[in-house]
Coordinates of C-alpha atoms and ligand atoms in Angstrom, one line a residue:
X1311 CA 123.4 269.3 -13.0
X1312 CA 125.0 266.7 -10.5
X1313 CA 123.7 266.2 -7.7
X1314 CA 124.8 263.8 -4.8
X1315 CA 122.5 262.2 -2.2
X1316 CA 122.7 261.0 1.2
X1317 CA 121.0 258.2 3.1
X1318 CA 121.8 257.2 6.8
X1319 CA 118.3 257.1 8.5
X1320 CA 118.7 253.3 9.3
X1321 CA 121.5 250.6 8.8
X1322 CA 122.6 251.2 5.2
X1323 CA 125.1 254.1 4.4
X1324 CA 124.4 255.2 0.6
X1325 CA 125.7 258.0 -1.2
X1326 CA 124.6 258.2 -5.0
X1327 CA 125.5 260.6 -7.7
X1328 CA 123.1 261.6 -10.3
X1329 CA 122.9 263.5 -14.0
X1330 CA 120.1 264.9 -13.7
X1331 CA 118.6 267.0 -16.9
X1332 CA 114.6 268.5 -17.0
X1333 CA 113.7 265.3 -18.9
X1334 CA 115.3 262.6 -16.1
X1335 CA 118.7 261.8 -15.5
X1336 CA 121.2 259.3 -15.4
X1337 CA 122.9 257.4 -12.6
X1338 CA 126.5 258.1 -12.3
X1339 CA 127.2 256.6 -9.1
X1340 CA 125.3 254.3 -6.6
X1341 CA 127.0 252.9 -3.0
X1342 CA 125.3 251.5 -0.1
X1343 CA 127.1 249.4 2.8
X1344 CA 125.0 247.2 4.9
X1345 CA 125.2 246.8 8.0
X1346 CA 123.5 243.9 8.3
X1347 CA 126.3 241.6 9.9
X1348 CA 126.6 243.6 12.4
X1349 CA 123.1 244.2 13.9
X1350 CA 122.5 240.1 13.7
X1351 CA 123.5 239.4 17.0
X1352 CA 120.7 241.7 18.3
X1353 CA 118.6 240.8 16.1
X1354 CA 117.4 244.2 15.0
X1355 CA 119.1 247.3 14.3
X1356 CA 121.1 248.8 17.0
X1357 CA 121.0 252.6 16.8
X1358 CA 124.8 253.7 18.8
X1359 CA 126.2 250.9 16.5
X1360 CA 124.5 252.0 13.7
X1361 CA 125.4 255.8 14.2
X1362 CA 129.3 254.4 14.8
X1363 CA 128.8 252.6 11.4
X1364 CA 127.4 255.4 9.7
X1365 CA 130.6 257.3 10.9
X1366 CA 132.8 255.4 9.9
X1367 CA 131.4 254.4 6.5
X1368 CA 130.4 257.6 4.9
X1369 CA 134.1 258.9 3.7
X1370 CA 134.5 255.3 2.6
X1371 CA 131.2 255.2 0.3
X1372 CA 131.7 259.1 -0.9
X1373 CA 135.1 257.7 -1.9
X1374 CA 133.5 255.0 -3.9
X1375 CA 130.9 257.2 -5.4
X1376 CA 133.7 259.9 -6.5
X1377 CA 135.8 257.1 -8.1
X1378 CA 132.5 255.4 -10.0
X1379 CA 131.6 258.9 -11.3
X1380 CA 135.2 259.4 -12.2
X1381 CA 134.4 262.6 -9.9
X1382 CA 137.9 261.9 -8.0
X1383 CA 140.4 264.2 -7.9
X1384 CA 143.9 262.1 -8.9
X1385 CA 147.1 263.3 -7.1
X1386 CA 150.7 261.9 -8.1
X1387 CA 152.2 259.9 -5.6
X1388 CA 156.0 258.7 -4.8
X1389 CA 155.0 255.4 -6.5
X1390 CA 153.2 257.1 -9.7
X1391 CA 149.9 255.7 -9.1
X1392 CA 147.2 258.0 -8.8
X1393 CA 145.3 257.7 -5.8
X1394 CA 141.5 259.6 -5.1
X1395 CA 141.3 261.7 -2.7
X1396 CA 137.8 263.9 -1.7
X1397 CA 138.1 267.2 -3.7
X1398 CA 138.8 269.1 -0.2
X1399 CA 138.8 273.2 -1.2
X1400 CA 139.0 272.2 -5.1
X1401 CA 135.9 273.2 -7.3
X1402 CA 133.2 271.4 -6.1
X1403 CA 132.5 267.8 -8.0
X1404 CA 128.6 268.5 -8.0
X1405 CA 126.1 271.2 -7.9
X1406 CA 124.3 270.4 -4.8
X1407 CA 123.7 267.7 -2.1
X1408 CA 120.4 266.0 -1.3
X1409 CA 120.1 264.5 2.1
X1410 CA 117.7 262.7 4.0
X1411 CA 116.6 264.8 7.1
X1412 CA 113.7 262.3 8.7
X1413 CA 111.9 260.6 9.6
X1414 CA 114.4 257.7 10.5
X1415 CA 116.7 257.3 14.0
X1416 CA 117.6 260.2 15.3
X1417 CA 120.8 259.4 16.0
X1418 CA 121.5 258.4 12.3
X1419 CA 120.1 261.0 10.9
X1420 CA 122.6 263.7 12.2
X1421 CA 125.4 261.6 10.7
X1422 CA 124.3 262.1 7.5
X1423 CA 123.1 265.7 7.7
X1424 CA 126.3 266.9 9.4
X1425 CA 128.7 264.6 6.7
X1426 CA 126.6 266.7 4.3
X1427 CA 127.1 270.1 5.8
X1428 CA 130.5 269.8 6.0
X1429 CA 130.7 268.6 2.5
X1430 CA 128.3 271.5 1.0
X1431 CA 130.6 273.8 2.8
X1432 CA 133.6 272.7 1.9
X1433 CA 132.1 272.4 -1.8
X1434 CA 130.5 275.8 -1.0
X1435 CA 127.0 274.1 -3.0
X1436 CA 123.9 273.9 -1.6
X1437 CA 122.1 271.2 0.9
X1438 CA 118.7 270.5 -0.1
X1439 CA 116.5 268.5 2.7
X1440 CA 114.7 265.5 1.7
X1441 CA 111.9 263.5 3.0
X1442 CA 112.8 259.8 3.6
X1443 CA 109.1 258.5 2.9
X1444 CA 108.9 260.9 0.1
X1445 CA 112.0 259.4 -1.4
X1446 CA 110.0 256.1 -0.8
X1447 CA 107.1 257.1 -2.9
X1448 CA 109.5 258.6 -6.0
X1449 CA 111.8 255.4 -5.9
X1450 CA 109.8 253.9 -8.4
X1451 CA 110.8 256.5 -11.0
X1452 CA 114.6 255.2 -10.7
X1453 CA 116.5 252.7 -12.2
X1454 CA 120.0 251.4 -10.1
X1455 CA 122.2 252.5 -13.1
X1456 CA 121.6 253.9 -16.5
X1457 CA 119.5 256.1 -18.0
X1458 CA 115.7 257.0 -16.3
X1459 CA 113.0 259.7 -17.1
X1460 CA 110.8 261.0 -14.4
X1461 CA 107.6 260.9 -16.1
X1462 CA 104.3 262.9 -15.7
X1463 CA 101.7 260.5 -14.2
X1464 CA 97.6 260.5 -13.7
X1465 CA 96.5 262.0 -10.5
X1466 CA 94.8 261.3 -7.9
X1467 CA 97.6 259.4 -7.0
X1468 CA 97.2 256.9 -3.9
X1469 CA 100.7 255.7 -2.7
X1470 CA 101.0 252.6 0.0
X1471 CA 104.0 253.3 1.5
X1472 CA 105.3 249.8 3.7
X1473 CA 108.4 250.0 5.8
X1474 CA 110.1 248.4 8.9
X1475 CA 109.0 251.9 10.3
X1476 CA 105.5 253.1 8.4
X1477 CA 102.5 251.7 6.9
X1478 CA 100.6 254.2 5.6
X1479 CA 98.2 255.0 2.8
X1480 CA 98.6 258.7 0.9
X1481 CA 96.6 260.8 -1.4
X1482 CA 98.2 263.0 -3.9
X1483 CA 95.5 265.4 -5.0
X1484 CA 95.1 266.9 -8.3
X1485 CA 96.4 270.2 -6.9
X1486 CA 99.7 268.2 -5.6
X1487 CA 98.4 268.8 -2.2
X1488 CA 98.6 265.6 0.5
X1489 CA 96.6 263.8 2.7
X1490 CA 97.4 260.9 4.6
X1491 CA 94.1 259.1 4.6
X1492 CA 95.4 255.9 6.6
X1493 CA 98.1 254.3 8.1
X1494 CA 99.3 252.0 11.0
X1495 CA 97.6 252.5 14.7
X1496 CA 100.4 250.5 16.2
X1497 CA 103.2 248.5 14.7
X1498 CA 104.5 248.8 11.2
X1499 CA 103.9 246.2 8.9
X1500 CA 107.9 245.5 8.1
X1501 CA 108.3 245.9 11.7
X1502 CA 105.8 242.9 12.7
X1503 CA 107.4 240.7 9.3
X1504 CA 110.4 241.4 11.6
X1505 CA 109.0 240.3 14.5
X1506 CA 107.2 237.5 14.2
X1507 CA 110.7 236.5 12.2
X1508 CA 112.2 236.5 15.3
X1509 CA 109.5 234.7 17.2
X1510 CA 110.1 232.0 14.8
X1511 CA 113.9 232.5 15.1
X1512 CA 114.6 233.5 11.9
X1513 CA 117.6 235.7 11.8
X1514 CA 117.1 239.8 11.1
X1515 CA 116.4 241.3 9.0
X1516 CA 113.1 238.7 8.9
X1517 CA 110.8 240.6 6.5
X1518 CA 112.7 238.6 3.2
X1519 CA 112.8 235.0 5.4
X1520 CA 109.2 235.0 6.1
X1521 CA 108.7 235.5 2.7
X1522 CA 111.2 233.4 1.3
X1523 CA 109.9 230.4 3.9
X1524 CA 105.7 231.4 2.9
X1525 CA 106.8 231.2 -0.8
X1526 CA 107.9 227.9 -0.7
X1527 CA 105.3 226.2 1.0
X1528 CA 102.8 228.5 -0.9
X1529 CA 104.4 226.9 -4.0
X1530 CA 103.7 223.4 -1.9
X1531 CA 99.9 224.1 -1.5
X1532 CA 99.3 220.2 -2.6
X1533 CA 101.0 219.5 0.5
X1534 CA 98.9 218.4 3.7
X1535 CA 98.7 221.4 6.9
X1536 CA 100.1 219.0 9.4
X1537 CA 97.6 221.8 12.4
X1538 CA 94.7 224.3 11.2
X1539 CA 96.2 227.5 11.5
X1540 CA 94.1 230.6 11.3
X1541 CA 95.6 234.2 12.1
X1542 CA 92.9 237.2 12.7
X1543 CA 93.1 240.1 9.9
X1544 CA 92.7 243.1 12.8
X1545 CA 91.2 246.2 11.5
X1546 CA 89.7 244.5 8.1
X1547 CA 86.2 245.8 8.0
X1548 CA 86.9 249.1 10.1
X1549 CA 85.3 251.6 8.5
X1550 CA 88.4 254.0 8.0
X1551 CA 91.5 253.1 6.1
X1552 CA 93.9 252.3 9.5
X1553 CA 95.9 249.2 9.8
X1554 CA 96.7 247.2 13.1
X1555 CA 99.5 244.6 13.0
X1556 CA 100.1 244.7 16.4
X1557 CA 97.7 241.8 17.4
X1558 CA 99.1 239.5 14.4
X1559 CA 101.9 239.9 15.7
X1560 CA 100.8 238.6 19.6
X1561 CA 98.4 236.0 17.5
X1562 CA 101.7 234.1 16.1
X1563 CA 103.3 235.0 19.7
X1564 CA 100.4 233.1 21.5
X1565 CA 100.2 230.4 18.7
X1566 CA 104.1 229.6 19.4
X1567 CA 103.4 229.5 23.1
X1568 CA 100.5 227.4 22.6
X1569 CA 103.3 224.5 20.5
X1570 CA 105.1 224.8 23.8
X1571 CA 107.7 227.5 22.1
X1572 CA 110.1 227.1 19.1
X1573 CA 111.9 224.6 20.1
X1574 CA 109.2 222.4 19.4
X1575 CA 107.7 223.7 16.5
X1576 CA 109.5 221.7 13.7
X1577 CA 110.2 223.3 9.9
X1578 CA 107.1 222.5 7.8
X1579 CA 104.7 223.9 10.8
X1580 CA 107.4 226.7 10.6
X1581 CA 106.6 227.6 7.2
X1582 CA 102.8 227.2 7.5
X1583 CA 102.8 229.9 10.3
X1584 CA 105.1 232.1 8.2
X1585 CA 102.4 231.7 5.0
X1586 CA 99.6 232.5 7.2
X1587 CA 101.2 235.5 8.5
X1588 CA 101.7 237.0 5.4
X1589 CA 98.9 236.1 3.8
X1590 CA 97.0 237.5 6.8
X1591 CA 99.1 241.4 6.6
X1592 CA 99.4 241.4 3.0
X1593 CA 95.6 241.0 2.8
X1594 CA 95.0 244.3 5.0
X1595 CA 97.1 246.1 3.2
X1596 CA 95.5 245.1 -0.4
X1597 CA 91.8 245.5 1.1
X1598 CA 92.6 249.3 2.4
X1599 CA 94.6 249.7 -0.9
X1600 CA 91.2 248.3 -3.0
X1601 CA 88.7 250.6 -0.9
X1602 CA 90.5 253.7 -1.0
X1603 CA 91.4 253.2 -4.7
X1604 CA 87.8 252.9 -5.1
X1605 CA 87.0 256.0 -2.5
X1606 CA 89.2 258.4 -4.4
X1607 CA 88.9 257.3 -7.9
X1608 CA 93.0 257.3 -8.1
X1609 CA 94.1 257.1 -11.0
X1610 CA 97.9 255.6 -10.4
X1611 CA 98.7 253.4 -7.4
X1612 CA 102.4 253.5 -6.2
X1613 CA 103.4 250.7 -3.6
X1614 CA 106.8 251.8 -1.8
X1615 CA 109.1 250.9 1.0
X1616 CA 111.1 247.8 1.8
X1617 CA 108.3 245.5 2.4
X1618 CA 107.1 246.9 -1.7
X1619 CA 109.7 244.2 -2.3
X1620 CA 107.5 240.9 -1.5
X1621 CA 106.6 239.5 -4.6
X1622 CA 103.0 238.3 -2.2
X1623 CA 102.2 241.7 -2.2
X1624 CA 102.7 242.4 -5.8
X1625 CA 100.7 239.8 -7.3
X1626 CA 98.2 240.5 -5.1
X1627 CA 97.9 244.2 -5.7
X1628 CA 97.8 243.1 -9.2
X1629 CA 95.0 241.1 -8.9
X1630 CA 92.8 243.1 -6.7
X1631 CA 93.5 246.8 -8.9
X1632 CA 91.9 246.8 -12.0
X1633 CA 94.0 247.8 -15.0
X1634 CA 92.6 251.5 -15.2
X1635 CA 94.8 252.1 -12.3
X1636 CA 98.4 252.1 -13.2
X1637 CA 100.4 250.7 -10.6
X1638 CA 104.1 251.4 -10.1
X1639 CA 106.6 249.7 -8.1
X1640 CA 110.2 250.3 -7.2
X1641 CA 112.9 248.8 -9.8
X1642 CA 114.9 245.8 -8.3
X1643 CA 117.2 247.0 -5.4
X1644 CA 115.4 250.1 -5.0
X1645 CA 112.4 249.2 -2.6
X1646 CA 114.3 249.4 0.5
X1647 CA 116.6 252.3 1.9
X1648 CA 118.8 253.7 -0.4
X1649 CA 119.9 257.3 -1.7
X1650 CA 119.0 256.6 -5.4
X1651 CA 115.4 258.0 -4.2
X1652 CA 116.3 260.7 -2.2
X1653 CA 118.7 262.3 -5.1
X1654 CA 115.5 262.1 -7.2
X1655 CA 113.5 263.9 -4.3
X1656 CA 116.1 266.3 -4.3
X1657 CA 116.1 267.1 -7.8
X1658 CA 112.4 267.5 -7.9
X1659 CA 112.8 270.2 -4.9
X1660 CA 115.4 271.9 -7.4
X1661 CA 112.7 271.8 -10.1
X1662 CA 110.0 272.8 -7.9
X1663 CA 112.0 276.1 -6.4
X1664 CA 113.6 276.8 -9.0
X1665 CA 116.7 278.0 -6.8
X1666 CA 119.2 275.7 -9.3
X1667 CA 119.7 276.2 -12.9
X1668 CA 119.3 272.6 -14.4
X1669 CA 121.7 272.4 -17.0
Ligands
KG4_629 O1 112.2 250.9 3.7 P1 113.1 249.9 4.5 O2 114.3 249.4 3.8 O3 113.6 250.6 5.8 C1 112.7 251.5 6.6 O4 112.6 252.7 6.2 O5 112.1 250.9 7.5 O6 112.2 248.7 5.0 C2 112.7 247.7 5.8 C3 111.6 246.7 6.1 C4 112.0 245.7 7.1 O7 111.1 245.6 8.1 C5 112.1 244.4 6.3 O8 111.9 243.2 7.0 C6 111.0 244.7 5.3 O9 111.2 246.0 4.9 N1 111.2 243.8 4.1 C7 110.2 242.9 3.7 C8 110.7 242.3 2.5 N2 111.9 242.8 2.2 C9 112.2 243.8 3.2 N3 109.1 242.5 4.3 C10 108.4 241.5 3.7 N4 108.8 240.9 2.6 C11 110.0 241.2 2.0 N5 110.4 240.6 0.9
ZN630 ZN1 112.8 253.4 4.4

């Protein structure tokens, strides 16, 4: 069966088509279009421009996606070249649309689930609704083009799912039942990389620059601190498994204030403060991580969301999880927003209910 997914809940607009068989599937299509430029000036994501984006982008990606799953419907024109047009009224081009219904802004949201109305009506196929964070957690099965197999895998499962909007820790239980055993009290963690980019005027969106700026001087650790810099690790030893980020973010806003603002703080002190910040909220997450692993006796760790994609985190979960636990993290491309992981949501809901014959 095809099915084709749908993915506005932020900035990106992606529309994906997937083969999808019981044993896995196969990626026939895969479009996204950032909107990156446009939210720089703000320096974060702008939700009316977004929405307007979203708008305008959709038929333009859908088009894309038809074309790369040669999906399109060809018509002659006056000049003989056959040009695609959406397959208004014809048979329908896939079996059933998967869309993202939330969490995400609000405003965003409705352009996707109303582009994907109108589409399963006019296609007269059915919508299924689909969990962004729970497309998170199953992005690791996928692959951004090809062939991939969504495999059985140990339970408990304990997924640490880290986005510019959630930080949160969840249990998968033997019984598939869920529990969210910890997350964030206050700011996300992708939301204070973001931040604390800006307080060190590093252009949105920050999470990959603080990185990028903490890997090379981590690289340079040879290299004389020109100032001791020490950032607190809030919530460490509390005895739940919550995370704060909220005051390491003001930490780094004091700090700058302290260096009379950024203006004066030049590059290498720069890429000190943007090591100890992540070294300081990638070591909360990995020390919750560690305990609850421990707690629960989980069997397979998945680490998902955007920030899943700093390679800091990875080695470090590597390190600290022993190698009973199997640890699973998205493919490249696929640990931020995109609708690869919400078709693959989708067609486990298929599988699940059984309402769809999989071919
Ligand atoms: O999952 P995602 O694409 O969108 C949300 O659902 O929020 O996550 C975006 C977040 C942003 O805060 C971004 O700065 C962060 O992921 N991010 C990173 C990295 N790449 C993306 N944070 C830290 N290190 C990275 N390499
Ligand atoms: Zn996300």
């Amino acid at each position: 069966m095809k099915i084709l997914s749908i993915e506005t809940s932020c900035d990106d607009t992606c529309i994906s088509i997937l083969e999808m068989s019981a044993r896995g599937g196969k990626v026939l299509a895969n479009n996204s279009n950032s909107q990156i430029q446009v939210h720089i000036p703000f320096g974060g994501v702008y939700p009316v421009l977004a929405k307007r984006e979203h708008a305008k982008n959709l038929p333009v990606v859908l088009d894309a996606s038809l074309m790369q799953a040669k999906l399109h419907k060809k018509v002659p024109t006056s000049k003989g070249v056959g040009i695609p047009t959406a397959s208004v009224g014809e048979k329908s081009p896939v079996d059933a649309i998967a869309v993202t219904y939330g969490p995400g802004l609000e405003m965003c949201l409705w352009e996707g689930i109303t582009f994907a109305k109108d589409l399963a009506k006019k296609w007269n196929v059915p919508i299924i609704p689909v969990n962004h964070m729970e497309g998170h957690v199953l992005s690791v099965f996928g692959k951004d083009k090809g062939k991939f197999k969504v495999p059985k895998i140990a339970t408990p499962v304990l997924s640490l799912l880290v986005s510019g909007g959630h930080t949160q820790l969840v249990l998968v239980k033997k019984d598939k039942t869920y529990e969210i055993i910890g997350e964030t009290v206050d700011d996300a963690v992708g939301e204070a990389f973001d931040k604390v980019a800006r307080m060190l005027d590093l252009p949105y969106p920050g999470g990959p620059q603080i990185s990028k700026l903490a890997e090379e001087k981590r690289k340079r650790a040879a290299q004389k601190n020109l100032l001791p810099i020490s950032l607190p690790r809030p919530m460490l030893h509390s005895k739940n498994f919550n995370f704060s980020f909220s005051g390491l973010k003001t930490a780094v806003l004091y700090l700058v204030r302290d260096l009379d603002g950024i203006e004066k703080i030049d590059d290498k002190i720069k890429a000190q403060i943007a090591l100890e910040f992540e070294n300081a909220a990638i070591e909360c997450l990995v020390y919750k991580t560690k305990k609850a692993i421990e707690k629960y006796g989980a069997k397979t760790l998945i680490v998902a969301g955007g920030v899943a994609a700093n390679q800091h985190l990875k080695n470090e979960v590597k390190k600290a999880v022993g190698k009973k636990v199997k640890i699973l993290f998205p493919p490249k491309g696929l640990a931020g927003d995109n609708s690869l992981m919400i078709g693959i949501a989708g067609y486990l809901t298929i599988k699940a209910t059984g309402n769809l014959k999989l071919r």
